[in-house]
CSV table of C-alpha atoms (C1' of nucleotides) in Angstrom, one decimal:
chain,number,residue,atom,x,y,z
A,114,MET,CA,11.3,5.3,-18.0
A,115,THR,CA,10.9,3.3,-21.2
A,116,THR,CA,13.3,5.4,-23.1
A,117,GLU,CA,14.1,4.3,-26.7
A,118,HIS,CA,17.7,3.1,-26.8
A,119,GLU,CA,18.9,1.8,-30.1
A,120,GLN,CA,20.5,-1.4,-28.7
A,121,ASP,CA,18.0,-1.9,-25.9
A,122,PRO,CA,18.4,-5.1,-23.9
A,123,VAL,CA,15.7,-4.0,-21.6
A,124,HIS,CA,13.1,-4.3,-24.4
A,125,CYS,CA,13.0,-8.1,-24.7
A,126,ALA,CA,10.5,-10.8,-24.3
A,127,ILE,CA,11.1,-11.0,-20.5
A,128,SER,CA,10.6,-7.3,-19.9
A,129,ASP,CA,7.5,-7.3,-22.2
A,130,ALA,CA,6.1,-10.0,-19.9
A,131,LEU,CA,7.2,-8.1,-16.8
A,132,SER,CA,5.5,-4.9,-18.0
A,133,VAL,CA,2.3,-6.7,-17.3
A,134,LEU,CA,3.3,-9.2,-14.7
A,135,GLY,CA,6.3,-7.7,-13.0
A,136,ASP,CA,4.8,-6.6,-9.7
A,137,ARG,CA,3.8,-8.0,-6.3
A,138,TRP,CA,0.2,-8.8,-7.3
A,139,SER,CA,-0.6,-9.5,-10.9
A,140,LEU,CA,0.5,-13.2,-10.9
A,141,LEU,CA,-1.5,-13.8,-7.7
A,142,VAL,CA,-4.6,-12.3,-9.3
A,143,VAL,CA,-4.0,-14.6,-12.2
A,144,ARG,CA,-3.6,-17.6,-9.9
A,145,ASP,CA,-6.8,-16.8,-8.1
A,146,VAL,CA,-8.8,-16.3,-11.3
A,147,LEU,CA,-7.5,-19.6,-12.5
A,148,ARG,CA,-8.7,-21.1,-9.3
A,149,GLY,CA,-12.2,-19.7,-10.0
A,150,ILE,CA,-12.1,-16.7,-7.7
A,151,ASN,CA,-13.5,-14.2,-10.2
A,152,ARG,CA,-15.3,-11.4,-8.3
A,153,PHE,CA,-13.8,-8.2,-7.1
A,154,ASP,CA,-14.6,-8.7,-3.5
A,155,SER,CA,-13.6,-12.3,-3.4
A,156,LEU,CA,-10.3,-11.4,-4.9
A,157,GLN,CA,-9.9,-8.7,-2.3
A,158,ASP,CA,-10.8,-11.1,0.5
A,159,SER,CA,-8.4,-13.7,-0.8
A,160,LEU,CA,-5.4,-11.5,-1.4
A,161,HIS,CA,-5.8,-8.7,1.1
A,162,ILE,CA,-4.8,-6.3,-1.6
A,163,ALA,CA,-5.7,-2.6,-1.4
A,164,ARG,CA,-9.0,-2.1,-3.4
A,165,ASN,CA,-7.6,0.7,-5.6
A,166,ILE,CA,-4.6,-1.4,-6.5
A,167,LEU,CA,-6.8,-4.4,-7.3
A,168,ALA,CA,-8.9,-2.3,-9.5
A,169,GLN,CA,-5.8,-1.1,-11.3
A,170,ARG,CA,-4.3,-4.6,-11.8
A,171,LEU,CA,-7.6,-6.0,-13.0
A,172,ALA,CA,-7.8,-3.2,-15.6
A,173,SER,CA,-4.2,-3.7,-16.7
A,174,LEU,CA,-4.7,-7.5,-17.0
A,175,GLU,CA,-7.8,-7.0,-18.9
A,176,GLU,CA,-6.1,-4.6,-21.2
A,177,ALA,CA,-3.3,-7.1,-21.7
A,178,GLY,CA,-5.8,-9.7,-22.8
A,179,VAL,CA,-5.2,-11.9,-19.8
A,180,LEU,CA,-8.6,-11.5,-18.2
A,181,VAL,CA,-12.1,-10.7,-19.6
A,182,LYS,CA,-14.5,-8.7,-17.6
A,183,SER,CA,-18.1,-9.4,-18.1
A,184,PRO,CA,-21.4,-8.9,-16.3
A,185,ILE,CA,-22.7,-11.9,-14.4
A,186,LYS,CA,-26.1,-11.5,-15.9
A,187,PRO,CA,-26.7,-9.8,-19.3
A,188,ASN,CA,-26.6,-6.0,-19.0
A,189,GLY,CA,-26.1,-6.3,-15.3
A,190,LYS,CA,-23.7,-4.2,-13.3
A,191,ARG,CA,-22.2,-7.0,-11.2
A,192,MET,CA,-19.0,-8.0,-12.9
A,193,CYS,CA,-16.8,-11.1,-13.0
A,194,TYR,CA,-13.3,-11.6,-14.3
A,195,ASN,CA,-12.4,-14.8,-16.2
A,196,PRO,CA,-9.2,-16.2,-17.7
A,197,THR,CA,-8.6,-16.0,-21.5
A,198,PRO,CA,-6.5,-18.5,-23.4
A,199,LYS,CA,-3.6,-16.1,-22.9
A,200,CYS,CA,-4.1,-16.5,-19.2
A,201,LEU,CA,-4.0,-20.2,-19.5
A,202,GLY,CA,-0.7,-19.7,-21.2
A,203,LEU,CA,0.7,-18.4,-17.9
A,204,ILE,CA,0.3,-21.8,-16.3
A,205,PRO,CA,3.9,-22.8,-17.1
A,206,VAL,CA,5.1,-19.6,-15.5
A,207,LEU,CA,3.1,-20.3,-12.3
A,208,VAL,CA,4.1,-23.9,-12.2
A,209,SER,CA,7.8,-23.1,-12.6
A,210,LEU,CA,7.6,-20.5,-9.9
A,211,ILE,CA,5.9,-22.9,-7.5
A,212,ASP,CA,8.4,-25.6,-8.3
A,213,TRP,CA,11.3,-23.2,-7.8
A,214,THR,CA,10.1,-22.3,-4.4
A,215,ALA,CA,9.5,-26.0,-3.5
A,216,ASN,CA,13.0,-26.9,-4.7
A,217,TRP,CA,14.9,-24.1,-3.2
A,218,SER,CA,13.2,-22.7,-0.2
A,219,SER,CA,14.3,-23.9,3.2
A,220,GLU,CA,10.7,-23.6,4.5
A,221,GLU,CA,8.9,-26.4,6.2
A,222,GLN,CA,5.8,-26.6,4.1
A,223,LYS,CA,7.1,-27.1,0.6
A,224,ARG,CA,4.2,-26.9,-1.8
A,225,TRP,CA,4.5,-28.4,-5.2
A,226,ALA,CA,2.4,-27.3,-8.1
A,227,LYS,CA,-0.1,-30.0,-8.9
A,228,VAL,CA,-1.2,-30.0,-12.5
A,229,ILE,CA,-3.5,-32.8,-13.7
A,230,ASP,CA,-4.1,-34.2,-17.1
A,231,LYS,CA,-7.9,-34.1,-17.3
A,232,THR,CA,-8.1,-36.9,-19.7
A,233,THR,CA,-6.0,-39.4,-17.7
A,234,GLY,CA,-6.3,-37.9,-14.2
A,235,GLU,CA,-2.5,-38.3,-14.0
A,236,GLU,CA,-0.3,-35.7,-12.5
A,237,VAL,CA,2.1,-33.9,-14.9
A,238,LYS,CA,5.2,-31.9,-14.4
A,239,ILE,CA,7.0,-29.1,-16.1
A,240,GLY,CA,10.6,-29.5,-17.2
A,241,ILE,CA,13.3,-29.1,-19.8
A,242,VAL,CA,13.6,-31.9,-22.3
A,243,ASP,CA,15.7,-32.7,-25.3
A,244,ASN,CA,14.4,-33.7,-28.8
A,245,ASN,CA,13.7,-37.2,-27.6
A,246,ASN,CA,11.8,-35.8,-24.6
A,247,ASN,CA,14.4,-36.8,-22.2
A,248,PRO,CA,14.8,-34.5,-19.2
A,249,ILE,CA,18.0,-32.5,-18.9
A,250,PRO,CA,19.6,-31.4,-15.6
A,251,MET,CA,19.7,-27.7,-15.2
A,252,SER,CA,23.4,-27.6,-14.7
A,253,GLN,CA,23.8,-28.8,-18.3
A,254,LEU,CA,22.0,-25.9,-19.8
A,255,SER,CA,23.2,-22.7,-21.4
A,256,ILE,CA,20.7,-20.1,-22.2
A,257,GLN,CA,20.5,-17.7,-25.1
A,258,PHE,CA,17.9,-15.1,-24.7
B,13,MET,CA,-17.8,-22.7,-7.1
B,14,THR,CA,-14.5,-24.5,-6.7
B,15,THR,CA,-13.9,-24.1,-2.9
B,16,GLU,CA,-11.4,-26.9,-3.2
B,17,HIS,CA,-8.3,-24.9,-2.1
B,18,GLU,CA,-7.0,-26.7,0.9
B,19,GLN,CA,-4.0,-24.4,0.7
B,20,ASP,CA,-3.4,-21.0,2.3
B,21,PRO,CA,-4.0,-18.5,-0.4
B,22,VAL,CA,-2.0,-15.7,1.3
B,23,HIS,CA,1.2,-17.5,2.1
B,24,CYS,CA,1.8,-19.7,-0.9
B,25,ALA,CA,4.7,-20.8,-3.1
B,26,ILE,CA,3.9,-18.2,-5.7
B,27,SER,CA,3.9,-15.3,-3.2
B,28,ASP,CA,7.1,-16.6,-1.7
B,29,ALA,CA,8.7,-16.5,-5.1
B,30,LEU,CA,7.3,-13.1,-5.8
B,31,SER,CA,8.6,-11.7,-2.5
B,32,VAL,CA,12.1,-12.1,-4.1
B,33,LEU,CA,11.2,-11.8,-7.8
B,34,GLY,CA,8.0,-9.8,-7.9
B,35,ASP,CA,9.2,-6.5,-9.2
B,36,ARG,CA,10.2,-4.7,-12.3
B,37,TRP,CA,13.9,-5.6,-12.2
B,38,SER,CA,14.9,-8.7,-10.3
B,39,LEU,CA,14.3,-11.2,-13.1
B,40,LEU,CA,16.1,-9.0,-15.6
B,41,VAL,CA,19.1,-8.9,-13.3
B,42,VAL,CA,18.9,-12.7,-13.1
B,43,ARG,CA,18.7,-12.9,-16.9
B,44,ASP,CA,21.8,-10.7,-17.3
B,45,VAL,CA,23.8,-12.5,-14.8
B,46,LEU,CA,22.9,-15.8,-16.5
B,47,ARG,CA,24.2,-14.1,-19.7
B,48,GLY,CA,27.5,-13.5,-18.0
B,49,ILE,CA,27.0,-9.8,-17.2
B,50,ASN,CA,28.2,-9.9,-13.7
B,51,ARG,CA,29.7,-6.5,-12.8
B,52,PHE,CA,27.8,-3.6,-11.2
B,53,ASP,CA,28.5,-1.1,-13.9
B,54,SER,CA,27.8,-3.5,-16.8
B,55,LEU,CA,24.5,-4.4,-15.3
B,56,GLN,CA,23.7,-0.7,-14.9
B,57,ASP,CA,24.7,-0.1,-18.5
B,58,SER,CA,22.7,-3.0,-19.7
B,59,LEU,CA,19.5,-2.4,-17.8
B,60,HIS,CA,19.5,1.4,-17.4
B,61,ILE,CA,18.3,0.8,-13.8
B,62,ALA,CA,18.9,3.5,-11.2
B,63,ARG,CA,22.1,2.6,-9.3
B,64,ASN,CA,20.6,2.6,-5.9
B,65,ILE,CA,17.9,0.3,-7.0
B,66,LEU,CA,20.4,-2.0,-8.6
B,67,ALA,CA,22.4,-2.1,-5.4
B,68,GLN,CA,19.2,-3.0,-3.5
B,69,ARG,CA,18.2,-5.7,-5.9
B,70,LEU,CA,21.6,-7.3,-6.0
B,71,ALA,CA,21.7,-7.3,-2.2
B,72,SER,CA,18.2,-8.9,-2.0
B,73,LEU,CA,19.1,-11.5,-4.6
B,74,GLU,CA,22.2,-12.3,-2.8
B,75,GLU,CA,20.4,-12.6,0.5
B,76,ALA,CA,17.9,-14.9,-1.2
B,77,GLY,CA,20.7,-17.1,-2.3
B,78,VAL,CA,20.2,-16.4,-6.0
B,79,LEU,CA,23.5,-14.6,-6.6
B,80,VAL,CA,26.9,-14.8,-5.0
B,81,LYS,CA,29.0,-11.7,-4.6
B,82,SER,CA,32.7,-12.2,-4.6
B,83,PRO,CA,35.8,-10.1,-5.3
B,84,ILE,CA,37.3,-10.6,-8.7
B,85,LYS,CA,40.8,-11.0,-7.2
B,86,PRO,CA,41.3,-12.4,-3.7
B,87,ASN,CA,40.8,-9.7,-1.1
B,88,GLY,CA,40.1,-7.2,-3.8
B,89,LYS,CA,37.4,-4.5,-3.7
B,90,ARG,CA,36.2,-5.0,-7.3
B,91,MET,CA,33.2,-7.3,-7.1
B,92,CYS,CA,31.3,-9.6,-9.4
B,93,TYR,CA,28.0,-11.3,-9.1
B,94,ASN,CA,27.5,-14.9,-10.2
B,95,PRO,CA,24.6,-17.3,-10.4
B,96,THR,CA,24.1,-20.0,-7.8
B,97,PRO,CA,22.4,-23.3,-8.5
B,98,LYS,CA,19.2,-21.7,-7.1
B,99,CYS,CA,19.6,-19.1,-9.9
B,100,LEU,CA,19.9,-21.8,-12.5
B,101,GLY,CA,16.6,-23.1,-11.1
B,102,LEU,CA,15.0,-19.9,-12.4
B,103,ILE,CA,15.7,-20.9,-16.0
B,104,PRO,CA,12.3,-22.5,-16.4
B,105,VAL,CA,10.6,-19.3,-15.1
B,106,LEU,CA,12.5,-17.2,-17.6
B,107,VAL,CA,12.0,-19.6,-20.5
B,108,SER,CA,8.2,-19.8,-19.8
B,109,LEU,CA,8.0,-16.0,-19.6
B,110,ILE,CA,9.8,-15.7,-22.9
B,111,ASP,CA,7.7,-18.3,-24.6
B,112,TRP,CA,4.5,-16.7,-23.2
B,113,THR,CA,5.4,-13.4,-24.8
B,114,ALA,CA,6.4,-15.1,-28.0
B,115,ASN,CA,3.1,-17.0,-28.1
B,116,TRP,CA,0.7,-14.2,-27.1
B,117,SER,CA,2.2,-10.9,-28.0
B,118,SER,CA,1.1,-9.3,-31.2
B,119,GLU,CA,4.5,-7.8,-31.8
B,120,GLU,CA,6.5,-8.5,-34.9
B,121,GLN,CA,9.8,-9.7,-33.5
B,122,LYS,CA,8.8,-12.7,-31.5
B,123,ARG,CA,11.8,-14.0,-29.7
B,124,TRP,CA,11.8,-17.5,-28.4
B,125,ALA,CA,13.9,-18.7,-25.6
B,126,LYS,CA,16.8,-20.7,-26.8
B,127,VAL,CA,18.2,-23.1,-24.3
B,128,ILE,CA,21.1,-25.3,-25.2
B,129,ASP,CA,22.3,-28.5,-23.8
B,130,LYS,CA,26.0,-27.7,-23.2
B,131,THR,CA,27.0,-31.4,-23.6
B,132,THR,CA,25.4,-31.9,-27.0
B,133,GLY,CA,25.0,-28.4,-28.3
B,134,GLU,CA,21.4,-29.3,-29.0
B,135,GLU,CA,18.5,-27.0,-28.4
B,136,VAL,CA,16.1,-28.1,-25.7
B,137,LYS,CA,12.6,-27.0,-24.9
B,138,ILE,CA,10.5,-26.4,-21.8
B,139,GLY,CA,7.0,-27.7,-21.4
B,140,ILE,CA,4.5,-29.6,-19.4
B,141,VAL,CA,4.9,-33.3,-19.8
B,142,ASP,CA,3.4,-36.5,-18.4
B,143,ASN,CA,5.3,-39.3,-16.6
B,144,ASN,CA,6.7,-40.5,-19.9
B,145,ASN,CA,7.9,-37.0,-20.7
B,146,ASN,CA,5.4,-36.6,-23.4
B,147,PRO,CA,4.1,-33.0,-23.9
B,148,ILE,CA,0.5,-32.3,-22.9
B,149,PRO,CA,-1.6,-29.5,-24.5
B,150,MET,CA,-2.6,-26.7,-22.1
B,151,SER,CA,-6.3,-27.2,-22.7
B,152,GLN,CA,-6.1,-30.6,-21.2
B,153,LEU,CA,-4.8,-29.4,-17.9
B,154,SER,CA,-6.4,-28.8,-14.6
B,155,ILE,CA,-4.5,-27.0,-11.9
B,156,GLN,CA,-4.4,-27.3,-8.1
B,157,PHE,CA,-2.2,-24.7,-6.6
C,46,DC,C1',51.7,10.4,-9.1
C,47,DT,C1',47.7,11.3,-11.8
C,48,DC,C1',43.6,10.3,-13.9
C,49,DA,C1',39.9,7.4,-15.2
C,50,DT,C1',37.1,3.6,-13.7
C,51,DG,C1',34.4,0.7,-10.4
C,52,DA,C1',31.2,0.2,-6.9
C,53,DG,C1',28.5,1.9,-4.6
C,54,DT,C1',25.9,5.9,-1.2
C,55,DT,C1',23.4,10.2,-0.5
C,56,DT,C1',20.1,13.4,-1.7
C,57,DT,C1',16.0,15.1,-3.5
C,58,DA,C1',11.9,14.7,-6.5
C,59,DT,C1',8.5,11.8,-8.4
C,60,DT,C1',5.6,7.7,-8.5
C,61,DT,C1',3.4,3.9,-6.5
C,62,DT,C1',1.3,1.7,-2.9
C,63,DG,C1',-1.7,1.1,1.1
C,64,DA,C1',-5.6,1.9,4.3
C,65,DA,C1',-9.6,3.8,5.1
C,66,DA,C1',-13.6,6.2,4.1
C,67,DC,C1',-16.9,7.2,0.7
C,68,DT,C1',-20.3,6.4,-3.5
C,69,DA,C1',-23.8,4.5,-6.0
C,70,DA,C1',-26.1,0.8,-7.7
C,71,DT,C1',-28.0,-3.7,-6.7
C,72,DT,C1',-29.6,-7.6,-4.2
C,73,DT,C1',-31.7,-9.6,-0.2
C,74,DA,C1',-34.6,-9.6,3.7
C,75,DT,C1',-38.8,-8.1,6.2
D,14,DA,C1',-42.4,-1.9,-0.9
D,15,DT,C1',-39.0,-0.4,2.1
D,16,DA,C1',-34.9,-1.1,4.8
D,17,DA,C1',-30.6,-3.3,5.2
D,18,DA,C1',-26.7,-5.3,3.4
D,19,DT,C1',-23.5,-6.3,-0.8
D,20,DT,C1',-21.0,-5.2,-4.7
D,21,DA,C1',-17.8,-2.8,-7.3
D,22,DG,C1',-15.5,0.3,-7.3
D,23,DT,C1',-13.4,5.7,-6.4
D,24,DT,C1',-11.4,9.3,-3.5
D,25,DT,C1',-8.3,11.0,-0.3
D,26,DC,C1',-4.3,11.2,2.1
D,27,DA,C1',-0.2,9.2,4.3
D,28,DA,C1',3.7,6.1,3.7
D,29,DA,C1',6.9,3.6,1.0
D,30,DA,C1',9.4,2.6,-3.2
D,31,DT,C1',11.7,4.3,-7.4
D,32,DA,C1',14.4,7.4,-10.3
D,33,DA,C1',18.0,10.7,-11.6
D,34,DA,C1',21.8,13.0,-10.4
D,35,DA,C1',25.6,14.2,-7.8
D,36,DC,C1',28.9,12.6,-4.6
D,37,DT,C1',32.4,9.3,-2.2
D,38,DC,C1',36.3,6.8,-2.0
D,39,DA,C1',39.2,3.1,-3.2
D,40,DT,C1',41.6,0.8,-7.2
D,41,DG,C1',44.1,0.1,-11.5
D,42,DA,C1',46.4,1.8,-15.6
D,43,DG,C1',49.8,4.7,-17.6
DNA sequence: CTCATGAGTTTTATTTTGAAACTAATTTAT
DNA sequence: ATAAATTAGTTTCAAAATAAAACTCATGAG
């Protein structure tokens, strides 16, 4: 794959993102790390992912600059994985995925993302707004990637 | 240790979303359909995806209610795939992925998502906002998935 | 009617994933 | 201090998913 076509719509910002995140597990690992689950075995317990695949994903997320791997105690061998600023940058992706499911799934238990402004304690939301910060309904949008 | 997840980590809104979208291609198909590329062969040309995989993804996106498949002319055999409202609901996901890449990739050609309000022609933006729709910096956020 | 196009399906090879067992180092318990 | 249990993976092998190409078979254009 990844052949070099001159006019290549596959090579765009979305596919760049998906080359790191476009699989069944990566975003769930990111979610767990943001939740504070940062050890190999706790992640495996939480996700029930195959251990070899987890090792692979952690390595690729580290290489992508999304996680940092560091020993728990200096020079130790026990590791932990923590979120980088680039990882925090994925919060809008996670929130919009959660809200999409909440909005559009027919399931009983609709879970909304809850994001809190630490300074006010207030709940915040993700959305599309115009220059005056007024929300705009989705049906009114046209997208140009 | 933040053991404050009262939510089921295995079956959550994110993994629900990823069971439809969590692969290499689905979101790129969605992007193309939103762009107006809605025929099997044009999608294949655009994405260089294997034809059997494309057929699979289109079927699963249709089953998920993201796309509708319909004949171009009544009772015809030539088909086209078009976005449902649920598909439009993915715009924030796509936009936040694009913006993430633009913000955090080291590449030269950073592409920002451009979303336009069809009624005004004005460009709009996606972000995390408080109840007054004012944007909030990422560092101020705490998440509870 | 003929030929090119559209929308897939089939076939086969390659890659990725998953489950389980296996290391080797490191804590913890006795 | 020694034994037992944890941690953080790796290895192995089977099963599933993906890719590339060839193959249908109906339709539309000329």
